[in-house]
Amino acid sequence: MSAHLLGFDLDRSLIQRAQQTNPLPKNISFIPLDIAQEDTPVTQDPLRDYLRRHGCTRFHVCFCFAVTMWIHLNHGDAALLRFLSRLAAVSQHLVLEAQPWKCYRSAARRLRKLGRSDFDHFKSLEISGDVAEHARTHLEAQCGMELTQSFGSTAWDRKVLLFKRR
């Protein structure tokens, strides 16, 4: 049995660089994907298409590091919850690293120091404080996942959580 990995990112240049330096192109694929976009019909969903090509209905594990805050700041509460739901729908296990609220404030402060206006949704976000706890509540109550392991916090004080499909 061979392992297959799929990496995706919104930034097409990062994807192109990953594709060009990929040491195992038969086993590792990279695609550009805006995971925060509105719901995509199943027939046009690149994640589900990848799964179908490999004879699977779900990924064994999805890793989500350092992206929840950016989706949340740029697209709002509903987009964050939609993102979590979308990952949960295609995952047997989900490893999630959620940035703490102090990272949100720091990102907004950096933007202001650059003379730019705040993120569109920063002041209207209702999900704040312990974002990892909000994510846990949503994944457990709405997505059929359960928290099975908390790995503690990273050097940047970000909780790393492992969820499993019930």
PDB file of C-alpha atoms in Angstrom, residues 3-8 47 50-51 56-65 87-88 90-96 145 148 151 160-165:
ATOM      1  CA  ALA A   3       0.689   6.722   0.642  1.00  0.00           C
ATOM      2  CA  HIS A   4      -0.615   9.666  -1.334  1.00  0.00           C
ATOM      3  CA  LEU A   5      -0.469  13.241  -0.092  1.00  0.00           C
ATOM      4  CA  LEU A   6      -2.261  16.346  -1.303  1.00  0.00           C
ATOM      5  CA  GLY A   7      -1.119  19.838  -0.395  1.00  0.00           C
ATOM      6  CA  PHE A   8      -3.079  22.933  -1.300  1.00  0.00           C
ATOM      7  CA  LEU A  47     -10.755  17.687  -2.831  1.00  0.00           C
ATOM      8  CA  TYR A  50      -8.770  13.814  -5.642  1.00  0.00           C
ATOM      9  CA  LEU A  51     -10.429  11.382  -3.223  1.00  0.00           C
ATOM     10  CA  CYS A  56     -11.515   7.071  -1.069  1.00  0.00           C
ATOM     11  CA  THR A  57     -14.392   8.975   0.454  1.00  0.00           C
ATOM     12  CA  ARG A  58     -12.276  10.806   3.034  1.00  0.00           C
ATOM     13  CA  PHE A  59      -8.660  11.697   3.694  1.00  0.00           C
ATOM     14  CA  HIS A  60      -7.175   9.605   6.493  1.00  0.00           C
ATOM     15  CA  VAL A  61      -5.825  12.786   8.063  1.00  0.00           C
ATOM     16  CA  CYS A  62      -5.895  16.491   7.197  1.00  0.00           C
ATOM     17  CA  PHE A  63      -3.371  18.895   8.675  1.00  0.00           C
ATOM     18  CA  CYS A  64      -4.344  22.530   9.091  1.00  0.00           C
ATOM     19  CA  PHE A  65      -1.522  24.732  10.356  1.00  0.00           C
ATOM     20  CA  LEU A  87     -12.334  19.983   6.221  1.00  0.00           C
ATOM     21  CA  ALA A  88     -14.312  17.821   8.647  1.00  0.00           C
ATOM     22  CA  VAL A  90     -13.507  15.146   3.922  1.00  0.00           C
ATOM     23  CA  SER A  91     -11.437  13.966   6.933  1.00  0.00           C
ATOM     24  CA  GLN A  92     -11.334  10.903   9.115  1.00  0.00           C
ATOM     25  CA  HIS A  93      -8.868  12.745  11.373  1.00  0.00           C
ATOM     26  CA  LEU A  94      -8.114  16.470  11.533  1.00  0.00           C
ATOM     27  CA  VAL A  95      -5.034  18.046  13.115  1.00  0.00           C
ATOM     28  CA  LEU A  96      -5.816  21.696  13.752  1.00  0.00           C
ATOM     29  CA  MET A 145     -15.895  15.058  15.112  1.00  0.00           C
ATOM     30  CA  THR A 148      -9.139  12.891  20.890  1.00  0.00           C
ATOM     31  CA  PHE A 151      -0.776  18.145  21.927  1.00  0.00           C
ATOM     32  CA  VAL A 160      -2.511  21.741  18.310  1.00  0.00           C
ATOM     33  CA  LEU A 161      -5.598  19.523  18.463  1.00  0.00           C
ATOM     34  CA  LEU A 162      -6.421  16.126  16.985  1.00  0.00           C
ATOM     35  CA  PHE A 163     -10.037  15.389  16.064  1.00  0.00           C
ATOM     36  CA  LYS A 164     -11.484  12.067  14.941  1.00  0.00           C
ATOM     37  CA  ARG A 165     -14.722  11.348  13.104  1.00  0.00           C
TER      38      ARG A 165
END
